[in-house]
Amino acid sequence: MARPLRSQWRIRTSVRRRHRTWMRAMVFATLGWGTWWFAVLLHKLAPNFAPPVWAVYTIACSFAAIGAVLGFFTIRARLIWVLLAGVPLFANTSLLLVPVILDDEVRAFLGVPEQRVPPPS
């Protein structure tokens, strides 16, 4: 911009759409991990009020799926946005993988008996 016109330039104070999407993806990751920590806290302090593990899986994975989609739409062509989008993508993907990878450990930690399918007779 030419120097004489700089004084007429309006400063933009609005937040860009990509930043809002990134923030929403991180909010959903936080809600998903908060669901897990709240369930762990209830299992330790008030086991009678603790939700079942399948309900925690469902709620946390729902938050994580929405957050992962929003995190994917945050990616832009610039390297900094690829790196920044990696944060909510990692947080939400790791949250989605908890039931797959850590199911036995979660059930053992929470003291929930394993629910195995009986063999066909």
PDB file of C-alpha atoms in Angstrom:
ATOM      1  CA  MET A   1       0.000   0.000   0.000  1.00  0.00           C
ATOM      2  CA  ALA A   2       1.320   3.415  -0.878  1.00  0.00           C
ATOM      3  CA  ARG A   3       2.532   5.473   2.034  1.00  0.00           C
ATOM      4  CA  PRO A   4       0.001   8.339   1.650  1.00  0.00           C
ATOM      5  CA  LEU A   5      -2.923   5.898   1.908  1.00  0.00           C
ATOM      6  CA  ARG A   6      -1.809   4.163   5.115  1.00  0.00           C
ATOM      7  CA  SER A   7      -3.658   6.635   7.309  1.00  0.00           C
ATOM      8  CA  GLN A   8      -6.923   5.769   5.549  1.00  0.00           C
ATOM      9  CA  TRP A   9      -6.530   2.023   6.024  1.00  0.00           C
ATOM     10  CA  ARG A  10      -9.150   0.586   8.349  1.00  0.00           C
ATOM     11  CA  ILE A  11      -7.845  -1.835  10.939  1.00  0.00           C
ATOM     12  CA  ARG A  12      -9.837  -5.062  10.956  1.00  0.00           C
ATOM     13  CA  THR A  13     -10.831  -6.077  14.472  1.00  0.00           C
ATOM     14  CA  SER A  14     -12.943  -9.102  13.594  1.00  0.00           C
ATOM     15  CA  VAL A  15     -11.653 -12.622  14.109  1.00  0.00           C
ATOM     16  CA  ARG A  16     -11.177 -14.702  10.990  1.00  0.00           C
ATOM     17  CA  ARG A  17     -13.329 -17.726  10.288  1.00  0.00           C
ATOM     18  CA  ARG A  18     -10.432 -20.226  10.387  1.00  0.00           C
ATOM     19  CA  HIS A  19      -9.458 -19.089  13.862  1.00  0.00           C
ATOM     20  CA  ARG A  20     -13.042 -19.493  15.076  1.00  0.00           C
ATOM     21  CA  THR A  21     -13.177 -22.983  13.572  1.00  0.00           C
ATOM     22  CA  TRP A  22      -9.895 -23.868  15.274  1.00  0.00           C
ATOM     23  CA  MET A  23     -11.236 -22.600  18.585  1.00  0.00           C
ATOM     24  CA  ARG A  24     -14.433 -24.630  18.208  1.00  0.00           C
ATOM     25  CA  ALA A  25     -12.409 -27.763  17.428  1.00  0.00           C
ATOM     26  CA  MET A  26     -10.384 -27.213  20.592  1.00  0.00           C
ATOM     27  CA  VAL A  27     -13.551 -26.596  22.615  1.00  0.00           C
ATOM     28  CA  PHE A  28     -14.954 -29.949  21.454  1.00  0.00           C
ATOM     29  CA  ALA A  29     -11.672 -31.676  22.340  1.00  0.00           C
ATOM     30  CA  THR A  30     -11.826 -30.080  25.776  1.00  0.00           C
ATOM     31  CA  LEU A  31     -15.439 -31.163  26.247  1.00  0.00           C
ATOM     32  CA  GLY A  32     -14.558 -34.727  25.255  1.00  0.00           C
ATOM     33  CA  TRP A  33     -11.592 -34.964  27.590  1.00  0.00           C
ATOM     34  CA  GLY A  34     -13.626 -33.204  30.279  1.00  0.00           C
ATOM     35  CA  THR A  35     -16.244 -35.922  29.936  1.00  0.00           C
ATOM     36  CA  TRP A  36     -13.578 -38.533  30.623  1.00  0.00           C
ATOM     37  CA  TRP A  37     -12.140 -36.734  33.615  1.00  0.00           C
ATOM     38  CA  PHE A  38     -15.595 -36.070  35.060  1.00  0.00           C
ATOM     39  CA  ALA A  39     -16.450 -39.777  34.725  1.00  0.00           C
ATOM     40  CA  VAL A  40     -13.175 -40.761  36.408  1.00  0.00           C
ATOM     41  CA  LEU A  41     -13.855 -38.285  39.213  1.00  0.00           C
ATOM     42  CA  LEU A  42     -17.366 -39.665  39.727  1.00  0.00           C
ATOM     43  CA  HIS A  43     -16.078 -43.257  39.719  1.00  0.00           C
ATOM     44  CA  LYS A  44     -13.591 -42.355  42.450  1.00  0.00           C
ATOM     45  CA  LEU A  45     -15.669 -40.042  44.649  1.00  0.00           C
ATOM     46  CA  ALA A  46     -19.247 -41.196  44.129  1.00  0.00           C
ATOM     47  CA  PRO A  47     -19.351 -44.625  42.458  1.00  0.00           C
ATOM     48  CA  ASN A  48     -23.135 -44.828  42.835  1.00  0.00           C
ATOM     49  CA  PHE A  49     -23.601 -41.807  40.556  1.00  0.00           C
ATOM     50  CA  ALA A  50     -20.942 -42.791  38.026  1.00  0.00           C
ATOM     51  CA  PRO A  51     -22.138 -43.202  34.435  1.00  0.00           C
ATOM     52  CA  PRO A  52     -21.601 -46.493  32.610  1.00  0.00           C
ATOM     53  CA  VAL A  53     -18.504 -46.765  30.448  1.00  0.00           C
ATOM     54  CA  TRP A  54     -20.493 -47.042  27.211  1.00  0.00           C
ATOM     55  CA  ALA A  55     -22.171 -43.704  27.948  1.00  0.00           C
ATOM     56  CA  VAL A  56     -18.799 -42.033  28.533  1.00  0.00           C
ATOM     57  CA  TYR A  57     -17.504 -43.557  25.288  1.00  0.00           C
ATOM     58  CA  THR A  58     -20.540 -42.312  23.376  1.00  0.00           C
ATOM     59  CA  ILE A  59     -20.505 -38.760  24.712  1.00  0.00           C
ATOM     60  CA  ALA A  60     -16.732 -38.293  24.492  1.00  0.00           C
ATOM     61  CA  CYS A  61     -16.510 -39.773  20.993  1.00  0.00           C
ATOM     62  CA  SER A  62     -19.386 -37.599  19.796  1.00  0.00           C
ATOM     63  CA  PHE A  63     -17.540 -34.486  20.933  1.00  0.00           C
ATOM     64  CA  ALA A  64     -14.318 -35.820  19.385  1.00  0.00           C
ATOM     65  CA  ALA A  65     -15.919 -36.590  16.014  1.00  0.00           C
ATOM     66  CA  ILE A  66     -17.323 -33.069  15.714  1.00  0.00           C
ATOM     67  CA  GLY A  67     -14.015 -31.585  16.831  1.00  0.00           C
ATOM     68  CA  ALA A  68     -12.037 -33.699  14.356  1.00  0.00           C
ATOM     69  CA  VAL A  69     -14.217 -32.558  11.466  1.00  0.00           C
ATOM     70  CA  LEU A  70     -13.826 -28.934  12.521  1.00  0.00           C
ATOM     71  CA  GLY A  71     -10.080 -29.430  12.946  1.00  0.00           C
ATOM     72  CA  PHE A  72      -9.851 -30.864   9.441  1.00  0.00           C
ATOM     73  CA  PHE A  73     -11.599 -27.811   8.003  1.00  0.00           C
ATOM     74  CA  THR A  74      -9.064 -25.586   9.755  1.00  0.00           C
ATOM     75  CA  ILE A  75      -6.239 -26.756   7.467  1.00  0.00           C
ATOM     76  CA  ARG A  76      -5.028 -24.189   4.948  1.00  0.00           C
ATOM     77  CA  ALA A  77      -2.197 -24.139   2.433  1.00  0.00           C
ATOM     78  CA  ARG A  78       0.223 -22.316   4.711  1.00  0.00           C
ATOM     79  CA  LEU A  79       2.578 -24.341   6.865  1.00  0.00           C
ATOM     80  CA  ILE A  80       1.612 -22.553  10.066  1.00  0.00           C
ATOM     81  CA  TRP A  81      -2.057 -23.510   9.604  1.00  0.00           C
ATOM     82  CA  VAL A  82      -1.109 -27.123   8.917  1.00  0.00           C
ATOM     83  CA  LEU A  83       0.851 -27.138  12.173  1.00  0.00           C
ATOM     84  CA  LEU A  84      -1.897 -25.346  14.092  1.00  0.00           C
ATOM     85  CA  ALA A  85      -4.561 -27.681  12.720  1.00  0.00           C
ATOM     86  CA  GLY A  86      -2.496 -30.595  13.986  1.00  0.00           C
ATOM     87  CA  VAL A  87      -3.242 -29.661  17.583  1.00  0.00           C
ATOM     88  CA  PRO A  88      -7.041 -30.177  17.517  1.00  0.00           C
ATOM     89  CA  LEU A  89      -6.663 -33.081  15.091  1.00  0.00           C
ATOM     90  CA  PHE A  90      -4.305 -34.851  17.497  1.00  0.00           C
ATOM     91  CA  ALA A  91      -6.463 -34.061  20.547  1.00  0.00           C
ATOM     92  CA  ASN A  92      -9.679 -35.264  18.927  1.00  0.00           C
ATOM     93  CA  THR A  93      -8.136 -38.286  17.197  1.00  0.00           C
ATOM     94  CA  SER A  94      -6.511 -39.464  20.405  1.00  0.00           C
ATOM     95  CA  LEU A  95      -9.878 -39.097  22.098  1.00  0.00           C
ATOM     96  CA  LEU A  96     -11.517 -41.183  19.369  1.00  0.00           C
ATOM     97  CA  LEU A  97      -8.884 -43.909  19.816  1.00  0.00           C
ATOM     98  CA  VAL A  98      -9.356 -44.332  23.591  1.00  0.00           C
ATOM     99  CA  PRO A  99     -12.146 -46.948  23.243  1.00  0.00           C
ATOM    100  CA  VAL A 100     -10.173 -48.850  20.609  1.00  0.00           C
ATOM    101  CA  ILE A 101      -6.729 -48.898  22.215  1.00  0.00           C
ATOM    102  CA  LEU A 102      -7.331 -48.495  25.953  1.00  0.00           C
ATOM    103  CA  ASP A 103     -10.640 -50.269  26.545  1.00  0.00           C
ATOM    104  CA  ASP A 104      -9.221 -52.971  28.842  1.00  0.00           C
ATOM    105  CA  GLU A 105      -7.147 -50.458  30.811  1.00  0.00           C
ATOM    106  CA  VAL A 106     -10.102 -48.091  31.230  1.00  0.00           C
ATOM    107  CA  ARG A 107     -12.361 -50.871  32.477  1.00  0.00           C
ATOM    108  CA  ALA A 108      -9.669 -52.113  34.884  1.00  0.00           C
ATOM    109  CA  PHE A 109      -8.991 -48.595  36.188  1.00  0.00           C
ATOM    110  CA  LEU A 110     -12.664 -47.839  36.735  1.00  0.00           C
ATOM    111  CA  GLY A 111     -13.322 -51.255  38.231  1.00  0.00           C
ATOM    112  CA  VAL A 112     -15.913 -52.163  35.619  1.00  0.00           C
ATOM    113  CA  PRO A 113     -16.138 -55.857  34.733  1.00  0.00           C
ATOM    114  CA  GLU A 114     -15.416 -56.750  31.143  1.00  0.00           C
ATOM    115  CA  GLN A 115     -18.432 -57.468  29.003  1.00  0.00           C
ATOM    116  CA  ARG A 116     -17.463 -60.366  26.829  1.00  0.00           C
ATOM    117  CA  VAL A 117     -19.697 -61.877  24.216  1.00  0.00           C
ATOM    118  CA  PRO A 118     -20.526 -65.478  25.143  1.00  0.00           C
ATOM    119  CA  PRO A 119     -19.323 -68.082  22.634  1.00  0.00           C
ATOM    120  CA  PRO A 120     -22.022 -69.504  20.373  1.00  0.00           C
ATOM    121  CA  SER A 121     -23.400 -72.822  21.567  1.00  0.00           C
TER     122      SER A 121
END
